[in-house]
């Protein structure tokens, strides 16, 4: 399948959220849509049925989060045949589950990680559906995953490394709308490096693996910074909490670009300049723009702006209105996601820098 996925543009996305409170046939829609993936039974009728999903395509990888009520999900020969997938998946289960993965017993708490071979059967009972899933064709999966009998392997989410992996996946999912495909691929490579270390316990990361982790971490951090650039309460602490990393790890990820504080300041200045270019007359005022972009005062903003751009904020002139291309809206169908997962091509992120992350990963 041709992915048509420009590395410099945003990822295709699909999302849907329906509830029986608003759509009486929501359960029927769900059962019909998911039938190529799972056979569903024992729906929890203790609350109104709902399903809430968001999915992104980064080259050959599909990343998404799904939520729903408790149920039993069976992937048997019929579902495997109909979906036709030769794919593997890394799952962060945020609700807990028990069941069987082709003979492997599963009984894990919320926050655990699971590996799944989507060409092999499984039967799982969940009290609630809440999972982040990173799926990929088998031929692009890392060797540590496909060179072993991984189906049904689980690890808990309590170790330092597992918490770092959780933070990376959650941050990647939350920042996905702001990422380019290229940056998303770098973040996915970082997540897979961390997952390989967590599932195989192979010791120290190589130089290339360390660089990949930092590159992916920086990509996720950049997207989160851009989303929060107008939030006056956004701090380095907010960023490390969202990413699940220490301040030292975050600072190392930005070491070659002058540091994270400087990066945040420059991004605020860039967004402020866009706001100045979009002004109509003298509205909003320079002071209002300064406050909206996290500067403590208009004078502080003006000094920083002049130092960075070589001119005062008031000298920035609007170029006038310009047309912007309309963005495409991804479909909200299970079959679309299935089509994405049938693809096998796409660029892979590459590591560029080697830095020391071992102290942070080994200090449980």
mmCIF file of C-alpha atoms in Angstrom, residues 62-226:
data_model
loop_
_atom_site.group_PDB
_atom_site.id
_atom_site.type_symbol
_atom_site.label_atom_id
_atom_site.label_comp_id
_atom_site.label_asym_id
_atom_site.label_seq_id
_atom_site.Cartn_x
_atom_site.Cartn_y
_atom_site.Cartn_z
ATOM 1 C CA UNK A 62 0.268 3.147 13.600
ATOM 2 C CA UNK A 63 -0.073 4.730 17.026
ATOM 3 C CA UNK A 64 -3.364 5.080 18.849
ATOM 4 C CA UNK A 65 -5.311 5.051 22.066
ATOM 5 C CA UNK A 66 -8.657 3.386 22.555
ATOM 6 C CA UNK A 67 -11.116 3.573 25.455
ATOM 7 C CA UNK A 68 -14.360 1.727 26.051
ATOM 8 C CA UNK A 69 -16.360 -0.209 28.633
ATOM 9 C CA UNK A 70 -15.379 -3.608 30.023
ATOM 10 C CA UNK A 71 -15.655 -6.540 27.602
ATOM 11 C CA UNK A 72 -14.060 -9.748 26.340
ATOM 12 C CA UNK A 73 -11.954 -9.377 23.172
ATOM 13 C CA UNK A 74 -11.154 -12.523 21.198
ATOM 14 C CA UNK A 75 -8.824 -12.564 18.210
ATOM 15 C CA UNK A 76 -9.340 -15.998 16.707
ATOM 16 C CA UNK A 77 -8.759 -17.628 13.312
ATOM 17 C CA UNK A 78 -11.678 -15.763 11.726
ATOM 18 C CA UNK A 79 -10.488 -12.321 12.811
ATOM 19 C CA UNK A 80 -6.879 -13.137 11.888
ATOM 20 C CA UNK A 81 -7.964 -14.277 8.417
ATOM 21 C CA UNK A 82 -10.296 -11.323 7.772
ATOM 22 C CA UNK A 83 -7.819 -8.669 8.887
ATOM 23 C CA UNK A 84 -4.957 -10.259 6.950
ATOM 24 C CA UNK A 85 -2.380 -8.532 9.150
ATOM 25 C CA UNK A 86 1.206 -9.660 9.483
ATOM 26 C CA UNK A 87 1.880 -7.115 12.201
ATOM 27 C CA UNK A 88 3.196 -6.881 15.735
ATOM 28 C CA UNK A 89 2.196 -4.494 18.492
ATOM 29 C CA UNK A 90 3.517 -2.943 21.673
ATOM 30 C CA UNK A 91 0.632 -2.184 24.053
ATOM 31 C CA UNK A 92 0.555 0.003 27.142
ATOM 32 C CA UNK A 93 -2.469 -1.263 29.078
ATOM 33 C CA UNK A 94 -3.738 1.471 31.381
ATOM 34 C CA UNK A 95 -6.658 -0.526 32.823
ATOM 35 C CA UNK A 96 -5.443 -4.094 33.513
ATOM 36 C CA UNK A 97 -6.443 -7.372 31.864
ATOM 37 C CA UNK A 98 -6.452 -11.128 32.150
ATOM 38 C CA UNK A 99 -6.738 -13.924 29.619
ATOM 39 C CA UNK A 100 -4.661 -15.988 27.217
ATOM 40 C CA UNK A 101 -2.312 -15.239 24.305
ATOM 41 C CA UNK A 102 -1.997 -18.499 22.382
ATOM 42 C CA UNK A 103 -1.296 -20.513 25.516
ATOM 43 C CA UNK A 104 0.421 -17.781 27.541
ATOM 44 C CA UNK A 105 -1.552 -16.816 30.660
ATOM 45 C CA UNK A 106 -2.015 -13.080 31.205
ATOM 46 C CA UNK A 107 -3.108 -11.467 34.462
ATOM 47 C CA UNK A 108 -1.601 -8.020 34.738
ATOM 48 C CA UNK A 109 -2.382 -4.763 36.570
ATOM 49 C CA UNK A 110 -2.946 -1.348 35.047
ATOM 50 C CA UNK A 111 0.196 0.231 33.635
ATOM 51 C CA UNK A 112 1.678 -3.000 32.242
ATOM 52 C CA UNK A 113 3.256 -3.408 28.811
ATOM 53 C CA UNK A 114 2.329 -6.253 26.466
ATOM 54 C CA UNK A 115 3.710 -7.596 23.197
ATOM 55 C CA UNK A 116 1.279 -9.015 20.644
ATOM 56 C CA UNK A 117 1.644 -10.931 17.400
ATOM 57 C CA UNK A 118 -1.505 -9.983 15.483
ATOM 58 C CA UNK A 119 -1.196 -13.129 13.358
ATOM 59 C CA UNK A 120 -1.669 -15.322 16.461
ATOM 60 C CA UNK A 121 -4.799 -15.815 18.612
ATOM 61 C CA UNK A 122 -5.584 -14.142 21.918
ATOM 62 C CA UNK A 123 -8.559 -13.903 24.281
ATOM 63 C CA UNK A 124 -8.596 -11.117 26.862
ATOM 64 C CA UNK A 125 -11.068 -9.909 29.468
ATOM 65 C CA UNK A 126 -10.829 -6.268 30.548
ATOM 66 C CA UNK A 127 -12.739 -4.389 33.210
ATOM 67 C CA UNK A 128 -12.346 -1.338 30.992
ATOM 68 C CA UNK A 129 -10.598 -0.646 27.709
ATOM 69 C CA UNK A 130 -7.841 1.946 27.973
ATOM 70 C CA UNK A 131 -4.766 1.135 25.938
ATOM 71 C CA UNK A 132 -2.060 2.885 23.937
ATOM 72 C CA UNK A 133 -0.976 0.684 21.025
ATOM 73 C CA UNK A 134 2.018 1.031 18.722
ATOM 74 C CA UNK A 135 1.638 -1.407 15.804
ATOM 75 C CA UNK A 136 3.953 -2.087 12.884
ATOM 76 C CA UNK A 137 4.392 -4.592 10.038
ATOM 77 C CA UNK A 138 6.599 -7.502 11.013
ATOM 78 C CA UNK A 139 9.248 -6.597 8.432
ATOM 79 C CA UNK A 140 9.969 -3.216 10.046
ATOM 80 C CA UNK A 141 9.819 -4.414 13.655
ATOM 81 C CA UNK A 142 13.135 -4.405 15.565
ATOM 82 C CA UNK A 143 15.109 -7.634 15.647
ATOM 83 C CA UNK A 144 14.848 -7.990 19.422
ATOM 84 C CA UNK A 145 11.095 -8.356 18.972
ATOM 85 C CA UNK A 146 10.679 -10.649 15.969
ATOM 86 C CA UNK A 147 13.642 -12.942 16.671
ATOM 87 C CA UNK A 148 11.945 -14.459 19.706
ATOM 88 C CA UNK A 149 8.642 -15.966 20.782
ATOM 89 C CA UNK A 150 7.317 -12.624 22.026
ATOM 90 C CA UNK A 151 3.538 -13.128 21.780
ATOM 91 C CA UNK A 152 2.030 -12.582 25.225
ATOM 92 C CA UNK A 153 5.181 -11.270 26.926
ATOM 93 C CA UNK A 154 4.440 -8.656 29.586
ATOM 94 C CA UNK A 155 6.344 -6.395 31.971
ATOM 95 C CA UNK A 156 4.951 -4.234 34.744
ATOM 96 C CA UNK A 157 5.081 -0.466 34.667
ATOM 97 C CA UNK A 158 6.761 0.168 37.999
ATOM 98 C CA UNK A 159 10.466 0.221 37.099
ATOM 99 C CA UNK A 160 12.286 3.404 36.181
ATOM 100 C CA UNK A 161 12.696 2.193 32.600
ATOM 101 C CA UNK A 162 9.004 1.254 32.297
ATOM 102 C CA UNK A 163 7.976 4.660 33.617
ATOM 103 C CA UNK A 164 10.253 6.328 31.079
ATOM 104 C CA UNK A 165 8.694 4.254 28.295
ATOM 105 C CA UNK A 166 5.199 5.135 29.539
ATOM 106 C CA UNK A 167 6.061 8.820 29.510
ATOM 107 C CA UNK A 168 7.529 8.555 26.010
ATOM 108 C CA UNK A 169 4.443 6.854 24.551
ATOM 109 C CA UNK A 170 1.941 9.150 26.265
ATOM 110 C CA UNK A 171 3.898 12.260 25.281
ATOM 111 C CA UNK A 172 4.209 10.980 21.705
ATOM 112 C CA UNK A 173 0.471 10.405 21.494
ATOM 113 C CA UNK A 174 -0.399 13.795 22.999
ATOM 114 C CA UNK A 175 2.067 15.669 20.816
ATOM 115 C CA UNK A 176 1.300 13.732 17.611
ATOM 116 C CA UNK A 177 -0.900 16.472 16.041
ATOM 117 C CA UNK A 178 2.031 18.902 16.301
ATOM 118 C CA UNK A 179 4.719 16.533 15.001
ATOM 119 C CA UNK A 180 5.911 16.048 11.462
ATOM 120 C CA UNK A 181 6.020 12.453 10.300
ATOM 121 C CA UNK A 182 9.827 12.598 10.408
ATOM 122 C CA UNK A 183 9.839 13.732 14.042
ATOM 123 C CA UNK A 184 7.209 11.148 14.920
ATOM 124 C CA UNK A 185 9.354 8.405 13.448
ATOM 125 C CA UNK A 186 12.287 9.558 15.573
ATOM 126 C CA UNK A 187 10.101 9.409 18.689
ATOM 127 C CA UNK A 188 8.833 5.948 17.759
ATOM 128 C CA UNK A 189 12.388 4.691 17.258
ATOM 129 C CA UNK A 190 13.243 6.015 20.722
ATOM 130 C CA UNK A 191 10.233 4.222 22.228
ATOM 131 C CA UNK A 192 11.250 0.955 20.574
ATOM 132 C CA UNK A 193 14.806 1.287 21.879
ATOM 133 C CA UNK A 194 13.431 1.727 25.405
ATOM 134 C CA UNK A 195 11.001 -1.163 24.918
ATOM 135 C CA UNK A 196 13.820 -3.414 23.718
ATOM 136 C CA UNK A 197 15.830 -2.617 26.806
ATOM 137 C CA UNK A 198 12.802 -3.179 29.070
ATOM 138 C CA UNK A 199 11.789 -6.527 27.545
ATOM 139 C CA UNK A 200 15.240 -8.014 26.990
ATOM 140 C CA UNK A 201 17.353 -6.518 29.798
ATOM 141 C CA UNK A 202 20.363 -6.479 27.498
ATOM 142 C CA UNK A 203 22.459 -4.087 29.566
ATOM 143 C CA UNK A 204 23.846 -0.767 28.415
ATOM 144 C CA UNK A 205 22.489 1.010 25.362
ATOM 145 C CA UNK A 206 24.797 1.397 22.400
ATOM 146 C CA UNK A 207 25.889 4.857 21.306
ATOM 147 C CA UNK A 208 23.415 4.798 18.409
ATOM 148 C CA UNK A 209 20.584 3.635 20.679
ATOM 149 C CA UNK A 210 21.361 6.363 23.197
ATOM 150 C CA UNK A 211 21.313 8.967 20.445
ATOM 151 C CA UNK A 212 17.983 7.613 19.163
ATOM 152 C CA UNK A 213 16.434 7.894 22.623
ATOM 153 C CA UNK A 214 17.540 11.496 22.965
ATOM 154 C CA UNK A 215 16.413 12.415 19.472
ATOM 155 C CA UNK A 216 12.977 10.939 20.065
ATOM 156 C CA UNK A 217 12.711 12.579 23.473
ATOM 157 C CA UNK A 218 13.603 15.952 21.985
ATOM 158 C CA UNK A 219 10.986 15.568 19.220
ATOM 159 C CA UNK A 220 8.240 14.845 21.756
ATOM 160 C CA UNK A 221 9.416 17.692 23.981
ATOM 161 C CA UNK A 222 9.428 20.160 21.087
ATOM 162 C CA UNK A 223 5.842 19.303 20.156
ATOM 163 C CA UNK A 224 4.680 19.635 23.786
ATOM 164 C CA UNK A 225 6.465 22.980 24.112
ATOM 165 C CA UNK A 226 4.741 24.282 20.986
#
